[in-house]
Amino acid sequence: MFERPGIGERAILVHMDLNDEHHRENLNEFEELATSAGASVEHVVTTRRYSPDPKYFIGRGKAEEILDYIEANNIELVLFNHALSPSQERNLEALFKCRVLDRTGLILDIFAQRARTFEGKLQVELAQLKHLSTRLVRGWTHLERQKGGIGLRGPGETQLETDRRLLAQRIKQINKRLAKVRKQREQGRQSRQKAEVPTVALVGYTNAGKSTLFNALTESDVYAQDQLFATLDPTLRRLPISDAQSVILADTVGFIRHLPHDLVAAFRSTLQETEEAHLLLHVIDASDELRLENIEAVDSVLREIGAEEVPQIQVMNKIDRLEVEPRIETDDEGRVKRVWVSAKTGDGLDQLKQVLEAYFWRDQVTGILCLAPEQARIRALLYDIHAVQSENTDASGNYLLQINIARRELLQLASRENIPQQQLFPESASASLAQAV
């Protein structure tokens, strides 16, 4: 009887080139994933097939070749750079007599190692349980036997059925806990919306330098390493982009090709920071030869979570490796399309802040706002956002405020406080408002 083996670290990597471009994976990236998970890569096996073998994925001959290497070198783990079906994983483990893990399982393991917050750990466990629920029928032959013997006779339920029921109960418990955490996150998000502080989310392929850029901009100490999925839990910080203006900068989990759907579903509340952001800064490793493929992989995940319509500016990071100067690129209509920076050296970060300031506070409206004495609350709000440059009063006791405010903020204030637009400025400044609108 074959019992499922324990986890080991001496690993063989198996990579198969397929004719199907959609299912083709990158071998170098897979080696980085294995290293990030803590595996000691002893050997890499590559092969080519027109389509996967239904039983062993790589075919019987190649599987037996791998078996010979496993037995000769005391290999404990075989990692496949592809998604295996439950039956393929079971058949391979029965043949190899060692642990077999596919690409999805490897990514889930890395996420489990990286999760630090309560929410992150719950999300990873939920994704793992959903993945495991399709793989209960594996090499564990004892799970299919009826309970029996003195003191062990039950209602006829197999161990497999018991495990399925317990797993479903655990998934239900985790979903309830995550619902509470999502409610708390939503309250924080609503508070930021009420304060009308724009949110900028950093997105990008894993290891593109998002956390390093986040630290450089906000002077934080978020964990940043040259490894895949170094950052898992989202972090938010206030980022001043001028003397009187700030945004909320959110550092999010890195994306990867063919990100497991269970992970996308489990991290939907975290990724909601991306979906509801006012602007996405798509961080790209400018020195990566596969940057175009990485950009498409990120855009694919953004489409999956419903964030494809959020405005996006590309940040070409790591220009220090290319020895190029920081610069700002615009499209034919003059809108910023791309900013070239180095988060490591700080080159281009001032230009990036200028781009953010121009994006959120372009078309500044300057003029004199006349408020009646009973509108003192609006006067206080303008002071809170540092929009008032000077103040006087007229003979009727009205406040005459010289203000400098972004068009967006002015229109939001007028809408929220029910101020007619024609009342906002005296005749001398009404043209400025009309032009701003």
Short mmCIF file of N, CA and C in Angstrom, two decimals, residues 89-182:
data_model
loop_
_atom_site.label_atom_id
_atom_site.label_comp_id
_atom_site.label_asym_id
_atom_site.label_seq_id
_atom_site.Cartn_x
_atom_site.Cartn_y
_atom_site.Cartn_z
N GLU A 89 -1.03 13.63 -10.78
CA GLU A 89 -0.20 13.79 -9.59
C GLU A 89 -0.16 12.48 -8.80
N ARG A 90 -1.30 11.82 -8.70
CA ARG A 90 -1.37 10.54 -7.97
C ARG A 90 -0.53 9.47 -8.66
N ASN A 91 -0.65 9.39 -9.98
CA ASN A 91 0.10 8.38 -10.73
C ASN A 91 1.60 8.61 -10.64
N LEU A 92 2.02 9.87 -10.70
CA LEU A 92 3.45 10.18 -10.63
C LEU A 92 4.01 9.87 -9.25
N GLU A 93 3.25 10.19 -8.20
CA GLU A 93 3.73 9.88 -6.84
C GLU A 93 3.80 8.37 -6.61
N ALA A 94 2.85 7.63 -7.17
CA ALA A 94 2.88 6.16 -7.02
C ALA A 94 4.09 5.57 -7.73
N LEU A 95 4.48 6.20 -8.85
CA LEU A 95 5.64 5.71 -9.60
C LEU A 95 6.95 6.14 -8.94
N PHE A 96 7.05 7.41 -8.58
CA PHE A 96 8.31 7.94 -8.05
C PHE A 96 8.55 7.58 -6.59
N LYS A 97 7.47 7.30 -5.84
CA LYS A 97 7.58 7.06 -4.40
C LYS A 97 8.18 8.28 -3.67
N CYS A 98 7.87 9.46 -4.17
CA CYS A 98 8.30 10.69 -3.50
C CYS A 98 7.27 11.78 -3.79
N ARG A 99 7.43 12.88 -3.13
CA ARG A 99 6.46 13.97 -3.23
C ARG A 99 6.50 14.62 -4.62
N VAL A 100 5.32 14.85 -5.20
CA VAL A 100 5.19 15.52 -6.50
C VAL A 100 4.33 16.77 -6.30
N LEU A 101 4.80 17.88 -6.82
CA LEU A 101 4.09 19.16 -6.65
C LEU A 101 4.07 19.86 -8.00
N ASP A 102 2.90 20.40 -8.36
CA ASP A 102 2.82 21.12 -9.62
C ASP A 102 3.04 22.62 -9.38
N ARG A 103 2.97 23.40 -10.43
CA ARG A 103 3.27 24.84 -10.35
C ARG A 103 2.34 25.55 -9.38
N THR A 104 1.06 25.20 -9.43
CA THR A 104 0.09 25.84 -8.54
C THR A 104 0.40 25.54 -7.08
N GLY A 105 0.67 24.27 -6.78
CA GLY A 105 1.00 23.90 -5.41
C GLY A 105 2.26 24.59 -4.91
N LEU A 106 3.24 24.79 -5.81
CA LEU A 106 4.48 25.46 -5.42
C LEU A 106 4.22 26.93 -5.08
N ILE A 107 3.42 27.60 -5.90
CA ILE A 107 3.09 29.00 -5.63
C ILE A 107 2.32 29.13 -4.32
N LEU A 108 1.39 28.21 -4.08
CA LEU A 108 0.64 28.23 -2.82
C LEU A 108 1.57 28.06 -1.62
N ASP A 109 2.58 27.20 -1.76
CA ASP A 109 3.53 26.99 -0.68
C ASP A 109 4.32 28.27 -0.39
N ILE A 110 4.74 28.97 -1.45
CA ILE A 110 5.48 30.22 -1.25
C ILE A 110 4.60 31.26 -0.56
N PHE A 111 3.35 31.35 -0.99
CA PHE A 111 2.43 32.29 -0.35
C PHE A 111 2.25 31.96 1.12
N ALA A 112 2.20 30.67 1.44
CA ALA A 112 2.03 30.27 2.84
C ALA A 112 3.24 30.71 3.67
N GLN A 113 4.43 30.67 3.08
CA GLN A 113 5.63 31.11 3.79
C GLN A 113 5.66 32.62 3.96
N ARG A 114 5.11 33.38 3.00
CA ARG A 114 5.23 34.83 3.02
C ARG A 114 4.16 35.53 3.84
N ALA A 115 3.00 34.87 4.02
CA ALA A 115 1.88 35.53 4.71
C ALA A 115 2.29 35.90 6.14
N ARG A 116 2.01 37.12 6.54
CA ARG A 116 2.35 37.58 7.88
C ARG A 116 1.13 38.04 8.67
N THR A 117 0.19 38.71 8.00
CA THR A 117 -0.97 39.22 8.71
C THR A 117 -2.03 38.13 8.86
N PHE A 118 -2.97 38.38 9.77
CA PHE A 118 -4.07 37.44 10.01
C PHE A 118 -4.87 37.23 8.73
N GLU A 119 -5.16 38.30 8.01
CA GLU A 119 -5.93 38.19 6.78
C GLU A 119 -5.16 37.41 5.72
N GLY A 120 -3.86 37.71 5.60
CA GLY A 120 -3.06 37.02 4.60
C GLY A 120 -3.00 35.52 4.84
N LYS A 121 -2.85 35.13 6.10
CA LYS A 121 -2.79 33.71 6.44
C LYS A 121 -4.12 33.02 6.14
N LEU A 122 -5.22 33.70 6.43
CA LEU A 122 -6.53 33.12 6.13
C LEU A 122 -6.72 32.96 4.63
N GLN A 123 -6.30 33.96 3.86
CA GLN A 123 -6.47 33.89 2.41
C GLN A 123 -5.65 32.75 1.81
N VAL A 124 -4.44 32.59 2.29
CA VAL A 124 -3.60 31.51 1.79
C VAL A 124 -4.19 30.15 2.16
N GLU A 125 -4.65 30.01 3.39
CA GLU A 125 -5.25 28.73 3.81
C GLU A 125 -6.49 28.41 2.99
N LEU A 126 -7.29 29.43 2.70
CA LEU A 126 -8.48 29.21 1.89
C LEU A 126 -8.10 28.70 0.50
N ALA A 127 -7.10 29.33 -0.11
CA ALA A 127 -6.66 28.90 -1.44
C ALA A 127 -6.10 27.49 -1.39
N GLN A 128 -5.35 27.17 -0.34
CA GLN A 128 -4.80 25.82 -0.22
C GLN A 128 -5.89 24.77 -0.06
N LEU A 129 -6.89 25.07 0.75
CA LEU A 129 -7.97 24.11 0.97
C LEU A 129 -8.78 23.89 -0.30
N LYS A 130 -9.02 24.96 -1.05
CA LYS A 130 -9.76 24.81 -2.31
C LYS A 130 -8.95 23.97 -3.30
N HIS A 131 -7.65 24.17 -3.30
CA HIS A 131 -6.80 23.37 -4.18
C HIS A 131 -6.78 21.91 -3.71
N LEU A 132 -6.71 21.71 -2.40
CA LEU A 132 -6.67 20.36 -1.85
C LEU A 132 -7.98 19.61 -2.05
N SER A 133 -9.08 20.33 -2.09
CA SER A 133 -10.39 19.68 -2.19
C SER A 133 -10.53 18.87 -3.47
N THR A 134 -9.76 19.23 -4.50
CA THR A 134 -9.81 18.48 -5.76
C THR A 134 -8.80 17.35 -5.77
N ARG A 135 -8.01 17.22 -4.69
CA ARG A 135 -6.92 16.26 -4.68
C ARG A 135 -6.97 15.31 -3.50
N LEU A 136 -8.13 15.10 -2.93
CA LEU A 136 -8.24 14.17 -1.81
C LEU A 136 -8.08 12.73 -2.26
N VAL A 137 -8.53 12.44 -3.47
CA VAL A 137 -8.36 11.09 -4.00
C VAL A 137 -6.99 11.03 -4.65
N ARG A 138 -5.99 10.60 -3.88
CA ARG A 138 -4.61 10.61 -4.37
C ARG A 138 -3.95 9.28 -4.07
N GLY A 139 -2.75 9.30 -3.54
CA GLY A 139 -2.05 8.07 -3.22
C GLY A 139 -2.48 7.48 -1.90
N TRP A 140 -3.40 8.16 -1.19
CA TRP A 140 -3.79 7.68 0.14
C TRP A 140 -4.85 6.58 -0.01
N THR A 141 -4.47 5.37 -0.15
CA THR A 141 -5.46 4.31 -0.35
C THR A 141 -6.28 4.07 0.91
N HIS A 142 -5.73 4.45 2.08
CA HIS A 142 -6.48 4.18 3.32
C HIS A 142 -7.70 5.08 3.43
N LEU A 143 -7.74 6.16 2.67
CA LEU A 143 -8.87 7.07 2.76
C LEU A 143 -10.12 6.48 2.13
N GLU A 144 -9.95 5.44 1.36
CA GLU A 144 -11.11 4.87 0.68
C GLU A 144 -11.70 3.68 1.44
N ARG A 145 -11.10 3.31 2.57
CA ARG A 145 -11.59 2.15 3.31
C ARG A 145 -12.61 2.57 4.35
N GLN A 146 -13.56 1.70 4.58
CA GLN A 146 -14.55 1.95 5.62
C GLN A 146 -13.89 1.84 6.99
N LYS A 147 -14.34 2.64 7.92
CA LYS A 147 -13.88 2.48 9.29
C LYS A 147 -14.37 1.14 9.82
N GLY A 148 -13.54 0.48 10.61
CA GLY A 148 -13.97 -0.80 11.15
C GLY A 148 -13.17 -1.16 12.37
N GLY A 149 -13.49 -2.28 12.99
CA GLY A 149 -12.80 -2.69 14.19
C GLY A 149 -13.53 -2.22 15.43
N ILE A 150 -13.16 -2.79 16.57
CA ILE A 150 -13.80 -2.46 17.83
C ILE A 150 -13.60 -0.99 18.16
N GLY A 151 -14.68 -0.30 18.40
CA GLY A 151 -14.61 1.11 18.75
C GLY A 151 -14.44 2.04 17.58
N LEU A 152 -14.34 1.50 16.36
CA LEU A 152 -14.12 2.35 15.19
C LEU A 152 -15.26 2.27 14.19
N ARG A 153 -16.27 1.46 14.48
CA ARG A 153 -17.37 1.33 13.53
C ARG A 153 -18.24 2.57 13.59
N GLY A 154 -18.41 3.19 12.43
CA GLY A 154 -19.20 4.41 12.37
C GLY A 154 -20.44 4.20 11.53
N PRO A 155 -21.01 5.26 11.02
CA PRO A 155 -22.25 5.17 10.25
C PRO A 155 -22.03 4.75 8.81
N GLY A 156 -20.88 4.13 8.50
CA GLY A 156 -20.63 3.70 7.13
C GLY A 156 -19.92 4.75 6.31
N GLU A 157 -19.47 5.83 6.93
CA GLU A 157 -18.80 6.91 6.20
C GLU A 157 -17.33 6.56 5.99
N THR A 158 -16.85 6.71 4.79
CA THR A 158 -15.43 6.47 4.53
C THR A 158 -14.60 7.62 5.07
N GLN A 159 -13.30 7.34 5.26
CA GLN A 159 -12.41 8.40 5.74
C GLN A 159 -12.34 9.55 4.73
N LEU A 160 -12.43 9.22 3.46
CA LEU A 160 -12.41 10.24 2.42
C LEU A 160 -13.60 11.18 2.56
N GLU A 161 -14.78 10.60 2.80
CA GLU A 161 -15.98 11.43 2.97
C GLU A 161 -15.87 12.30 4.21
N THR A 162 -15.29 11.74 5.28
CA THR A 162 -15.11 12.52 6.50
C THR A 162 -14.18 13.71 6.25
N ASP A 163 -13.08 13.45 5.55
CA ASP A 163 -12.14 14.53 5.26
C ASP A 163 -12.79 15.60 4.40
N ARG A 164 -13.59 15.20 3.44
CA ARG A 164 -14.28 16.18 2.59
C ARG A 164 -15.22 17.05 3.42
N ARG A 165 -15.92 16.40 4.34
CA ARG A 165 -16.87 17.16 5.16
C ARG A 165 -16.13 18.14 6.08
N LEU A 166 -15.04 17.66 6.71
CA LEU A 166 -14.27 18.54 7.59
C LEU A 166 -13.63 19.69 6.82
N LEU A 167 -13.18 19.38 5.61
CA LEU A 167 -12.57 20.42 4.79
C LEU A 167 -13.60 21.48 4.41
N ALA A 168 -14.81 21.05 4.04
CA ALA A 168 -15.87 21.99 3.69
C ALA A 168 -16.23 22.87 4.90
N GLN A 169 -16.25 22.28 6.09
CA GLN A 169 -16.55 23.06 7.30
C GLN A 169 -15.47 24.11 7.55
N ARG A 170 -14.19 23.73 7.35
CA ARG A 170 -13.10 24.67 7.56
C ARG A 170 -13.15 25.82 6.55
N ILE A 171 -13.48 25.51 5.30
CA ILE A 171 -13.61 26.55 4.29
C ILE A 171 -14.72 27.52 4.68
N LYS A 172 -15.81 26.99 5.20
CA LYS A 172 -16.91 27.85 5.63
C LYS A 172 -16.49 28.76 6.77
N GLN A 173 -15.72 28.22 7.74
CA GLN A 173 -15.25 29.04 8.85
C GLN A 173 -14.32 30.15 8.38
N ILE A 174 -13.43 29.82 7.47
CA ILE A 174 -12.49 30.83 6.97
C ILE A 174 -13.22 31.93 6.22
N ASN A 175 -14.21 31.55 5.42
CA ASN A 175 -14.98 32.56 4.68
C ASN A 175 -15.69 33.52 5.63
N LYS A 176 -16.18 33.00 6.77
CA LYS A 176 -16.83 33.87 7.75
C LYS A 176 -15.83 34.86 8.36
N ARG A 177 -14.64 34.35 8.71
CA ARG A 177 -13.62 35.23 9.28
C ARG A 177 -13.17 36.28 8.27
N LEU A 178 -12.99 35.85 7.02
CA LEU A 178 -12.57 36.80 6.00
C LEU A 178 -13.64 37.86 5.75
N ALA A 179 -14.89 37.48 5.90
CA ALA A 179 -15.97 38.45 5.71
C ALA A 179 -15.86 39.58 6.73
N LYS A 180 -15.50 39.23 7.97
CA LYS A 180 -15.31 40.27 9.00
C LYS A 180 -14.12 41.16 8.67
N VAL A 181 -13.03 40.53 8.21
CA VAL A 181 -11.85 41.33 7.86
C VAL A 181 -12.15 42.24 6.68
N ARG A 182 -12.90 41.74 5.70
CA ARG A 182 -13.26 42.56 4.54
C ARG A 182 -14.12 43.75 4.97
#
